[in-house]
Coordinates of C-alpha atoms in Angstrom, one line a residue:
Chain A
X1 CA 112.7 62.3 -200.6
X2 CA 116.1 61.2 -201.2
X3 CA 118.6 63.4 -200.1
X4 CA 122.5 63.3 -201.2
X5 CA 123.2 62.0 -197.4
X6 CA 120.7 59.0 -197.6
X7 CA 122.6 58.3 -200.7
X8 CA 125.8 58.1 -199.0
X9 CA 124.3 55.9 -196.5
X10 CA 123.7 53.3 -199.0
X11 CA 120.4 51.4 -199.9
X12 CA 119.5 50.1 -196.4
X13 CA 119.6 53.8 -194.6
X14 CA 115.6 54.0 -195.3
X15 CA 114.8 50.7 -193.7
X16 CA 117.5 51.3 -191.1
X17 CA 115.1 54.2 -190.3
X18 CA 112.0 51.1 -190.0
X19 CA 114.1 49.7 -187.2
X20 CA 115.5 52.3 -184.9
X21 CA 115.5 50.2 -182.0
X22 CA 117.2 47.1 -183.7
X23 CA 119.2 48.7 -185.7
X24 CA 122.4 48.6 -183.1
X25 CA 121.2 45.8 -180.7
X26 CA 124.5 44.0 -180.0
X27 CA 127.7 44.6 -182.3
X28 CA 126.7 45.9 -185.7
X29 CA 129.1 45.9 -188.5
X30 CA 127.1 47.2 -191.2
X31 CA 129.0 50.0 -192.5
X32 CA 127.8 51.8 -195.6
X33 CA 130.8 50.9 -197.8
X34 CA 129.5 47.5 -197.4
X35 CA 126.1 48.0 -199.2
X36 CA 127.1 50.9 -201.7
X37 CA 124.4 52.6 -203.5
X38 CA 125.7 51.7 -206.7
X39 CA 122.2 53.2 -208.4
X40 CA 122.1 50.5 -210.9
X41 CA 121.1 46.8 -210.0
X42 CA 123.3 44.5 -211.4
X43 CA 121.0 42.5 -213.5
X44 CA 119.6 45.8 -214.6
X45 CA 123.2 46.8 -215.7
X46 CA 123.5 44.0 -217.8
X47 CA 119.9 44.0 -219.4
X48 CA 120.9 47.5 -220.1
X49 CA 124.0 46.2 -222.4
X50 CA 122.0 43.8 -224.1
X51 CA 120.9 43.2 -227.9
X52 CA 117.5 44.7 -227.4
X53 CA 119.3 48.5 -226.8
X54 CA 117.7 50.9 -224.4
X55 CA 114.9 49.7 -222.4
X56 CA 111.5 50.3 -222.6
X57 CA 110.2 53.9 -221.1
X58 CA 108.2 51.7 -218.4
X59 CA 111.2 49.5 -217.8
X60 CA 111.4 49.0 -214.1
X61 CA 114.5 48.4 -212.8
X62 CA 114.4 44.4 -211.3
X63 CA 114.5 44.4 -207.2
X64 CA 117.1 42.9 -205.0
X65 CA 115.7 39.4 -203.6
X66 CA 116.4 40.5 -200.2
X67 CA 114.5 43.6 -200.3
X68 CA 111.5 41.5 -202.2
X69 CA 112.0 39.0 -199.0
X70 CA 111.8 42.0 -196.4
X71 CA 108.8 43.7 -198.0
X72 CA 106.8 40.0 -198.1
X73 CA 107.7 39.8 -194.3
X74 CA 106.3 43.0 -193.6
X75 CA 102.6 41.7 -194.9
X76 CA 100.1 40.3 -192.8
X77 CA 98.5 37.0 -192.7
X78 CA 94.9 36.1 -191.0
X79 CA 95.5 33.8 -188.1
X80 CA 92.4 33.3 -185.6
X81 CA 90.4 36.5 -187.2
X82 CA 93.1 38.9 -186.8
X83 CA 95.7 39.9 -189.2
X84 CA 99.4 39.1 -187.8
X85 CA 102.5 40.5 -189.3
X86 CA 104.8 37.8 -191.1
X87 CA 107.7 38.7 -189.7
X88 CA 106.2 39.1 -186.0
X89 CA 105.2 35.1 -186.2
X90 CA 108.8 34.3 -188.1
X91 CA 110.1 36.1 -185.0
X92 CA 108.3 34.2 -182.4
X93 CA 108.7 31.2 -184.2
X94 CA 112.6 31.6 -184.5
X95 CA 112.9 33.3 -181.0
X96 CA 111.3 30.8 -178.8
X97 CA 114.0 28.5 -179.4
X98 CA 116.1 30.8 -177.9
X99 CA 114.3 30.3 -174.5
X100 CA 114.4 26.7 -174.5
X101 CA 117.7 26.4 -172.2
X102 CA 115.3 27.9 -169.1
X103 CA 112.3 25.9 -170.6
X104 CA 114.0 23.0 -169.8
X105 CA 115.3 24.3 -165.8
X106 CA 111.5 25.8 -165.3
X107 CA 110.8 22.0 -163.8
X108 CA 113.3 22.0 -161.0
X109 CA 113.2 25.5 -160.4
X110 CA 109.6 25.3 -159.8
X111 CA 110.0 22.4 -157.4
X112 CA 113.4 23.5 -156.0
X113 CA 115.2 20.5 -156.9
X114 CA 118.5 21.2 -155.7
X115 CA 119.7 17.9 -156.7
X116 CA 118.9 18.4 -160.3
X117 CA 119.9 22.3 -160.3
X118 CA 123.4 21.6 -159.0
X119 CA 123.6 18.3 -161.5
X120 CA 122.6 19.7 -164.5
X121 CA 122.5 23.5 -164.3
X122 CA 125.6 24.2 -165.6
X123 CA 125.0 22.1 -169.1
X124 CA 121.7 22.9 -169.7
X125 CA 122.0 26.5 -169.1
X126 CA 125.7 26.6 -169.7
X127 CA 125.6 25.0 -173.0
X128 CA 121.8 26.9 -174.1
X129 CA 124.1 30.5 -173.3
X130 CA 126.7 29.2 -175.6
X131 CA 123.6 28.6 -178.4
X132 CA 122.2 31.7 -177.6
X133 CA 125.5 33.5 -177.9
X134 CA 126.2 32.1 -181.2
X135 CA 122.3 32.6 -182.3
X136 CA 123.2 36.3 -181.7
X137 CA 126.3 36.6 -183.3
X138 CA 124.8 34.8 -186.3
X139 CA 122.5 37.8 -187.4
X140 CA 125.3 39.7 -188.6
X141 CA 127.1 37.4 -191.1
X142 CA 123.2 36.1 -192.3
X143 CA 122.7 40.2 -193.1
X144 CA 125.7 40.2 -194.9
X145 CA 125.2 37.1 -196.8
X146 CA 121.4 37.5 -197.5
X147 CA 120.8 41.3 -197.5
X148 CA 117.4 40.6 -195.4
X149 CA 117.1 42.7 -192.6
X150 CA 113.8 41.3 -191.0
X151 CA 115.4 38.6 -189.0
X152 CA 117.7 41.7 -187.0
X153 CA 115.2 42.2 -183.8
X154 CA 116.5 38.4 -183.0
X155 CA 120.0 39.5 -182.1
X156 CA 118.5 41.8 -179.2
X157 CA 116.2 38.7 -178.4
X158 CA 118.9 35.8 -178.5
X159 CA 121.6 38.1 -176.6
X160 CA 119.2 38.4 -173.4
X161 CA 118.5 35.3 -173.6
X162 CA 122.1 34.5 -173.6
X163 CA 122.6 36.6 -170.2
X164 CA 119.7 35.3 -168.8
X165 CA 121.5 31.5 -169.2
X166 CA 124.8 32.7 -168.5
X167 CA 123.6 34.8 -165.1
X168 CA 121.6 31.5 -164.1
X169 CA 124.3 28.7 -165.0
X170 CA 126.6 31.4 -162.7
X171 CA 124.0 31.1 -159.7
X172 CA 123.1 27.3 -160.2
X173 CA 127.1 26.9 -159.9
X174 CA 127.5 29.3 -157.0
X175 CA 124.9 27.8 -154.8
X176 CA 124.2 24.2 -155.9
X177 CA 127.5 23.0 -157.5
X178 CA 129.6 20.7 -155.2
X179 CA 133.0 22.7 -154.9
X180 CA 133.9 23.5 -151.9
X181 CA 133.7 27.0 -150.5
X182 CA 131.3 29.8 -150.4
X183 CA 129.1 30.9 -153.1
X184 CA 131.6 33.1 -154.2
X185 CA 134.5 30.9 -153.7
X186 CA 133.0 28.3 -156.0
X187 CA 133.1 31.3 -158.8
X188 CA 136.7 32.2 -158.5
X189 CA 138.4 28.7 -157.5
X190 CA 138.8 27.6 -160.5
X191 CA 140.1 28.9 -163.9
X192 CA 136.9 27.7 -165.8
X193 CA 134.6 29.4 -163.4
X194 CA 136.4 32.3 -162.8
X195 CA 136.5 33.0 -166.7
X196 CA 132.8 32.2 -166.7
X197 CA 132.2 34.4 -163.8
X198 CA 133.8 37.2 -165.8
X199 CA 131.6 36.6 -168.6
X200 CA 128.8 36.6 -166.6
X201 CA 130.2 40.4 -165.4
X202 CA 130.3 41.3 -168.8
X203 CA 127.1 40.1 -169.8
X204 CA 125.2 42.2 -166.7
X205 CA 125.7 45.5 -168.1
X206 CA 124.6 44.2 -171.7
X207 CA 121.8 42.8 -170.6
X208 CA 120.9 46.3 -168.2
X209 CA 121.5 48.1 -171.5
X210 CA 119.5 46.0 -173.7
X211 CA 116.1 48.3 -174.0
X212 CA 115.4 51.3 -176.2
X213 CA 115.5 53.6 -172.8
X214 CA 119.3 52.5 -172.5
X215 CA 120.2 53.1 -176.0
X216 CA 119.0 56.6 -176.1
X217 CA 120.4 57.4 -172.9
X218 CA 123.8 56.1 -173.7
X219 CA 124.0 57.5 -177.2
X220 CA 126.9 56.6 -179.2
X221 CA 128.4 54.9 -176.3
X222 CA 125.9 52.3 -176.3
X223 CA 127.3 50.4 -179.0
X224 CA 130.5 50.8 -177.9
X225 CA 129.5 48.8 -174.4
X226 CA 127.5 46.3 -176.7
X227 CA 130.9 45.3 -178.2
X228 CA 131.9 43.8 -174.8
X229 CA 129.7 40.9 -176.4
X230 CA 133.0 40.3 -178.2
X231 CA 135.1 40.3 -175.4
X232 CA 132.4 37.3 -173.9
X233 CA 133.2 36.0 -177.2
X234 CA 136.8 35.9 -176.4
X235 CA 136.5 34.7 -172.7
X236 CA 134.5 31.9 -173.5
X237 CA 137.1 30.4 -175.7
X238 CA 139.3 30.5 -172.9
X239 CA 136.8 29.1 -170.7
X240 CA 135.7 26.3 -172.7
X241 CA 139.6 25.8 -173.1
X242 CA 140.7 25.5 -169.6
X243 CA 137.2 23.2 -168.8
X244 CA 138.4 21.1 -171.5
X245 CA 141.9 20.5 -171.3
X246 CA 142.8 23.0 -174.0
X247 CA 140.9 20.2 -176.2
X248 CA 143.4 17.0 -175.2
X249 CA 141.4 14.7 -173.9
X250 CA 142.9 13.7 -170.3
X251 CA 141.3 10.8 -169.0
X252 CA 137.4 11.6 -168.2
X253 CA 138.3 15.4 -168.3
X254 CA 135.9 16.7 -171.3
X255 CA 133.1 15.3 -173.3
X256 CA 135.7 13.7 -175.3
X257 CA 135.3 10.7 -173.3
X258 CA 131.5 10.3 -175.4
X259 CA 131.4 6.4 -175.6
X260 CA 129.5 7.1 -179.1
X261 CA 132.8 7.1 -180.8
X262 CA 132.4 10.4 -182.0
X263 CA 134.8 12.0 -179.0
X264 CA 135.9 14.9 -181.0
X265 CA 132.6 16.1 -182.0
X266 CA 131.8 16.4 -178.2
X267 CA 134.6 18.7 -177.7
X268 CA 133.2 21.9 -176.6
X269 CA 136.4 23.9 -177.6
X270 CA 136.0 22.5 -181.6
X271 CA 132.6 23.2 -181.7
X272 CA 133.6 26.4 -180.4
X273 CA 136.4 27.0 -183.0
X274 CA 133.7 25.6 -185.9
X275 CA 131.4 27.9 -185.3
X276 CA 133.5 30.4 -184.6
X277 CA 135.4 30.8 -187.9
X278 CA 132.5 31.2 -189.6
X279 CA 131.0 33.7 -187.6
X280 CA 134.5 35.7 -187.6
X281 CA 135.1 35.5 -191.0
X282 CA 132.1 37.2 -192.2
X283 CA 132.7 40.1 -189.8
X284 CA 136.1 41.0 -191.5
X285 CA 135.6 44.2 -193.5
X286 CA 138.0 42.9 -196.4
X287 CA 135.9 40.0 -196.7
X288 CA 132.7 41.5 -196.8
X289 CA 133.7 44.0 -199.2
X290 CA 134.7 41.3 -201.8
X291 CA 131.2 39.7 -200.9
X292 CA 129.2 42.9 -201.6
X293 CA 131.3 43.4 -204.9
X294 CA 131.0 39.8 -205.9
X295 CA 127.1 40.0 -205.4
X296 CA 127.2 43.5 -207.5
X297 CA 129.1 41.8 -210.0
X298 CA 126.2 39.6 -210.1
X299 CA 128.6 36.4 -209.2
X300 CA 126.2 34.9 -206.9
X301 CA 127.0 31.3 -207.4
X302 CA 130.7 32.1 -206.8
X303 CA 130.0 33.9 -203.1
X304 CA 127.2 31.0 -202.9
X305 CA 130.7 28.3 -203.3
X306 CA 133.0 30.1 -201.2
X307 CA 130.4 30.4 -197.6
X308 CA 129.2 27.0 -198.0
X309 CA 132.1 25.1 -196.7
X310 CA 133.0 27.5 -194.0
X311 CA 128.5 27.0 -193.2
X312 CA 128.6 23.4 -193.5
X313 CA 131.7 23.2 -191.1
X314 CA 129.4 26.3 -188.5
X315 CA 126.8 23.8 -188.9
X316 CA 128.8 20.5 -188.0
X317 CA 129.6 22.3 -184.7
X318 CA 126.5 23.7 -184.0
X319 CA 124.5 20.7 -184.7
X320 CA 126.5 18.9 -181.7
X321 CA 126.0 21.9 -179.5
X322 CA 122.3 21.2 -179.5
X323 CA 122.6 17.9 -179.4
X324 CA 124.4 18.2 -176.3
X325 CA 121.9 20.6 -175.0
X326 CA 118.6 18.5 -176.3
X327 CA 120.2 15.8 -174.1
X328 CA 121.1 17.7 -171.1
X329 CA 117.8 19.6 -170.9
X330 CA 115.9 16.8 -171.3
X331 CA 117.1 15.4 -168.4
X332 CA 116.7 18.3 -166.5
X333 CA 113.3 18.5 -167.6
X334 CA 112.3 15.2 -166.1
X335 CA 114.5 16.0 -163.1
X336 CA 116.6 13.5 -163.6
X337 CA 120.1 14.7 -164.8
X338 CA 122.7 13.2 -166.5
X339 CA 125.3 12.1 -164.6
X340 CA 127.4 12.1 -168.1
Chain B
X1 CA 152.7 89.7 -202.6
X2 CA 153.4 88.3 -206.0
X3 CA 155.4 85.4 -204.3
X4 CA 153.2 85.2 -201.6
X5 CA 150.0 84.8 -204.0
X6 CA 152.6 82.2 -206.0
X7 CA 153.7 80.5 -202.8
X8 CA 150.1 80.0 -201.8
X9 CA 148.9 78.6 -205.3
X10 CA 151.8 76.2 -205.1
X11 CA 150.3 75.2 -201.4
X12 CA 146.9 75.1 -203.0
X13 CA 147.8 72.9 -205.7
X14 CA 150.2 70.8 -204.0
X15 CA 147.3 70.4 -201.3
X16 CA 145.0 69.4 -204.4
X17 CA 147.7 67.0 -205.9
X18 CA 148.4 65.7 -202.1
X19 CA 144.1 65.4 -202.0
X20 CA 143.8 63.7 -205.3
X21 CA 146.7 61.0 -204.1
X22 CA 145.0 60.7 -200.9
X23 CA 141.7 59.6 -202.8
X24 CA 143.7 57.4 -205.2
X25 CA 145.3 55.5 -202.5
X26 CA 142.2 55.2 -200.9
X27 CA 140.3 53.5 -203.7
X28 CA 143.5 51.5 -204.3
X29 CA 143.7 50.3 -200.4
X30 CA 139.8 49.3 -201.0
X31 CA 140.7 47.5 -204.0
X32 CA 143.7 45.3 -202.3
X33 CA 141.6 44.9 -199.2
X34 CA 138.4 43.7 -201.6
X35 CA 141.2 41.3 -203.1
X36 CA 142.8 40.4 -199.5
X37 CA 139.1 39.7 -198.5
X38 CA 138.5 37.4 -201.5
X39 CA 142.2 35.5 -200.5
X40 CA 140.8 35.0 -197.1
X41 CA 137.8 33.8 -197.7
X42 CA 139.4 31.2 -200.1
X43 CA 141.6 30.1 -197.3
X44 CA 139.0 29.9 -195.1
X45 CA 136.8 27.8 -197.3
X46 CA 139.5 25.4 -198.4
X47 CA 140.2 25.2 -194.7
X48 CA 137.0 24.3 -194.1
X49 CA 136.4 22.1 -196.9
X50 CA 139.5 20.2 -195.2
X51 CA 138.0 20.1 -192.1
X52 CA 134.4 19.0 -192.8
X53 CA 135.7 16.5 -195.5
X54 CA 138.1 15.2 -192.6
X55 CA 135.1 15.3 -190.0
X56 CA 132.9 13.0 -192.4
X57 CA 135.8 10.6 -192.9
X58 CA 135.9 10.3 -189.1
X59 CA 132.6 10.0 -188.7
X60 CA 132.9 6.8 -190.6
X61 CA 135.2 5.3 -187.9
X62 CA 132.4 5.7 -185.4
X63 CA 131.6 2.2 -184.8
X64 CA 135.1 0.9 -184.2
X65 CA 135.6 3.6 -182.1
X66 CA 132.5 2.7 -180.2
X67 CA 133.3 -0.2 -179.4
X68 CA 137.1 0.7 -178.2
X69 CA 134.9 3.6 -176.1
X70 CA 132.6 0.8 -174.1
X71 CA 135.9 -1.4 -173.4
X72 CA 137.9 1.3 -172.2
X73 CA 135.1 3.5 -170.6
X74 CA 133.8 0.7 -168.7
X75 CA 130.2 1.0 -170.6
X76 CA 127.4 -1.1 -170.0
X77 CA 126.0 -2.2 -173.5
X78 CA 122.9 -2.9 -172.6
X79 CA 121.9 0.6 -172.1
X80 CA 121.6 3.1 -175.4
X81 CA 121.7 6.6 -174.5
X82 CA 120.6 8.9 -176.6
X83 CA 123.7 10.9 -176.6
X84 CA 126.7 8.7 -176.2
X85 CA 125.3 5.7 -176.7
X86 CA 126.5 3.8 -174.0
X87 CA 125.9 4.2 -170.0
X88 CA 129.3 3.6 -168.4
X89 CA 129.6 1.7 -165.0
X90 CA 130.3 4.6 -163.3
X91 CA 127.3 6.3 -164.5
X92 CA 124.9 3.1 -162.9
X93 CA 127.2 3.1 -160.0
X94 CA 125.7 6.9 -159.1
X95 CA 122.5 6.6 -159.7
X96 CA 122.7 3.1 -157.7
X97 CA 124.2 4.8 -154.9
X98 CA 122.0 7.7 -155.2
X99 CA 119.1 5.3 -155.2
X100 CA 119.7 3.0 -152.6
X101 CA 121.3 5.6 -149.9
X102 CA 119.1 7.6 -148.6
X103 CA 116.3 4.7 -148.5
X104 CA 118.3 1.8 -147.0
X105 CA 119.1 4.5 -144.3
X106 CA 115.3 5.6 -143.6
X107 CA 115.0 1.8 -143.6
X108 CA 117.6 0.5 -141.2
X109 CA 116.5 3.6 -138.9
X110 CA 112.9 2.9 -139.3
X111 CA 113.6 -1.0 -138.2
X112 CA 115.8 0.2 -135.2
X113 CA 112.4 2.6 -134.2
X114 CA 110.7 -0.7 -134.2
X115 CA 112.9 -2.9 -132.3
X116 CA 113.1 -0.3 -129.8
X117 CA 109.3 0.0 -129.3
X118 CA 108.7 -3.4 -130.0
X119 CA 108.2 -4.5 -126.2
X120 CA 107.2 -1.7 -124.4
X121 CA 105.0 0.3 -126.6
X122 CA 102.6 -0.9 -129.5
X123 CA 101.3 2.6 -130.7
X124 CA 104.9 3.7 -131.5
X125 CA 106.1 -0.1 -132.9
X126 CA 102.9 -0.1 -135.4
X127 CA 104.3 4.0 -136.2
X128 CA 107.3 2.6 -136.8
X129 CA 106.2 -0.1 -139.1
X130 CA 103.5 1.9 -140.8
X131 CA 106.9 4.3 -141.6
X132 CA 108.8 1.2 -142.7
X133 CA 106.0 0.3 -145.2
X134 CA 105.8 3.8 -147.1
X135 CA 109.5 3.9 -147.6
X136 CA 109.9 0.2 -148.6
X137 CA 106.9 1.3 -150.9
X138 CA 109.1 4.3 -152.5
X139 CA 111.6 2.2 -152.6
X140 CA 110.4 -0.6 -154.2
X141 CA 109.3 1.9 -156.6
X142 CA 112.0 3.6 -157.6
X143 CA 113.4 0.0 -157.9
X144 CA 110.8 -0.2 -160.5
X145 CA 112.0 2.6 -162.9
X146 CA 115.5 1.6 -162.5
X147 CA 117.4 1.0 -165.8
X148 CA 118.7 -2.1 -165.0
X149 CA 120.4 -3.7 -167.9
X150 CA 119.1 -7.0 -169.0
X151 CA 121.7 -9.0 -167.7
X152 CA 120.7 -8.0 -164.6
X153 CA 117.0 -8.0 -164.7
X154 CA 116.6 -11.5 -162.6
X155 CA 118.4 -10.4 -159.7
X156 CA 116.3 -7.1 -159.9
X157 CA 113.2 -8.7 -160.2
X158 CA 114.0 -11.1 -157.1
X159 CA 114.8 -8.2 -155.4
X160 CA 111.3 -6.5 -155.8
X161 CA 109.6 -9.4 -154.9
X162 CA 111.3 -10.2 -151.9
X163 CA 111.0 -6.4 -150.8
X164 CA 107.2 -6.8 -151.9
X165 CA 107.4 -9.5 -149.5
X166 CA 108.4 -7.6 -146.7
X167 CA 105.7 -5.0 -147.5
X168 CA 103.2 -7.6 -147.2
X169 CA 104.6 -8.9 -144.1
X170 CA 105.2 -6.0 -142.4
X171 CA 101.9 -4.4 -143.2
X172 CA 100.1 -7.8 -141.6
X173 CA 102.4 -7.1 -138.6
X174 CA 101.4 -3.5 -138.4
X175 CA 97.6 -4.6 -137.6
X176 CA 98.6 -6.8 -134.6
X177 CA 96.5 -5.8 -131.6
X178 CA 99.1 -7.0 -129.5
X179 CA 102.9 -6.5 -128.5
X180 CA 103.1 -10.5 -128.3
X181 CA 101.1 -10.7 -131.5
X182 CA 103.3 -8.0 -133.1
X183 CA 106.4 -9.7 -132.0
X184 CA 105.3 -13.1 -133.4
X185 CA 106.0 -11.8 -137.0
X186 CA 109.6 -10.8 -136.0
X187 CA 111.4 -14.6 -137.1
X188 CA 109.1 -14.6 -140.5
X189 CA 110.1 -10.8 -141.1
X190 CA 113.9 -11.6 -140.1
X191 CA 114.1 -14.1 -142.6
X192 CA 112.4 -11.8 -145.3
X193 CA 115.4 -9.4 -144.4
X194 CA 117.9 -11.6 -145.0
X195 CA 116.7 -12.3 -148.5
X196 CA 116.6 -8.7 -149.7
X197 CA 120.1 -8.6 -148.0
X198 CA 121.0 -11.8 -150.2
X199 CA 119.2 -9.8 -153.3
X200 CA 120.8 -6.7 -152.6
X201 CA 124.0 -8.1 -153.0
X202 CA 123.0 -10.0 -156.0
X203 CA 122.1 -7.2 -158.0
X204 CA 125.0 -4.9 -156.6
X205 CA 127.5 -7.7 -158.0
X206 CA 126.1 -8.0 -161.3
X207 CA 125.3 -4.4 -161.8
X208 CA 129.2 -3.7 -161.2
X209 CA 130.5 -6.5 -163.1
X210 CA 132.1 -5.0 -166.6
X211 CA 130.6 -6.9 -169.8
X212 CA 132.5 -7.8 -172.0
X213 CA 132.9 -5.7 -175.2
X214 CA 131.6 -8.7 -177.6
X215 CA 128.2 -8.6 -175.4
X216 CA 127.3 -5.1 -177.4
X217 CA 124.1 -5.9 -178.9

């Protein structure tokens, strides 16, 4: 039975109740005004004003595509004699990639190959942390644009993987890097390592509280705490800027000395900016309101046209980050760390 | 009293008017905000379009920049890696140094151990020779796996053959039954050592000679 309050909370209020654990994992930007309950589906409204006059008594309003997908994902399929939820299978397939950076480092961890750990942990786990952070931050814009919610649990998973990669990167840098000094000194003696260390320090409470128990205990403060993710996101800019000469190539400093002739594409700061533009734009409340308004008007093509170039830029940056991860990661996996 | 009611009524009316005005302002703000959202999105989409097109244009010049980068970074063009498309001389030097430093130090230590015991302790001398054979075999395997560029391949093959000859000789020497027999191998072993030294120098020289840009395959 629908209450007034439910009505105010919007059409996703019921679905949010289905995902109490995942709803607020990592900063959530879902405001009730993003998906206001108009009561009439846009396409349906158009049909009512058609030449056919009043709709038939058995007329069913057309359900939005996002809802259809969410419901389809709740269905099951047979796998090995057992029924498996489509959503579970999809989440496992999509979430497995988050574990990839740690997987790449496993052989050197099992054999305690300090040469590989010291030589490539920063590249493999550092880049992996960046990939996971962006994937975590991608969930909210994806919900805004698609209206689907079945993939929301991935936000928690990518967040946890980000924290694991970041902490692993810091430990590797502290104990196996060839900087001078004790482990703590290694983490704070350069500006970029200091910023990276701060990011890891901020990631630790997020990691610890990324469970339902902590969510219940912290109540409304939990969400505020999880907003530290945005601080980490901002610090990542300064980490990469100081790591790679503020985007300007100086000698062999930075990834821009790549011999493949695509130096600019290998600059991590540029990759960060290309990806962040998309992630930031679709978090701005006016932009979200504009998208929802156009979607309600049924002008999805306009939304698509506006989103495509920004998403293309995101992909442009993200592909090169993933390329870096796979290249450095495979070298780490065979315990022959890349000297690039 | 009446005045008071009137005042109250006025106040209530005023409150209601203010409330109505606030609601209207809120709606206006929301409309403005939505329009602002459209403007922001349009601006960002235009910027992104420009950047993507520029990126595609930039990508068309990859080949030319690749050649320039090869020359500038001292790349070995015959080694193609997945990411950067070349292996720099610096990278090869680092890999080569990593490979040779520890193995050659160990070999020298084994030879020194043998030299000390060659005249007085057969068991220890043979043990040193066995250790030398083990180290030499490991070094030989590492060399076989090293990504030598084709230009260096002949020199590296000679080096590997020289090391294998030395391994064979040293293995025979390690099976000697007396110190005299053991020392009888010394001249041949020293000659094979000199051959290895010469081949190592050749490989080193060939490896660190910067190829010309037009040598790129």
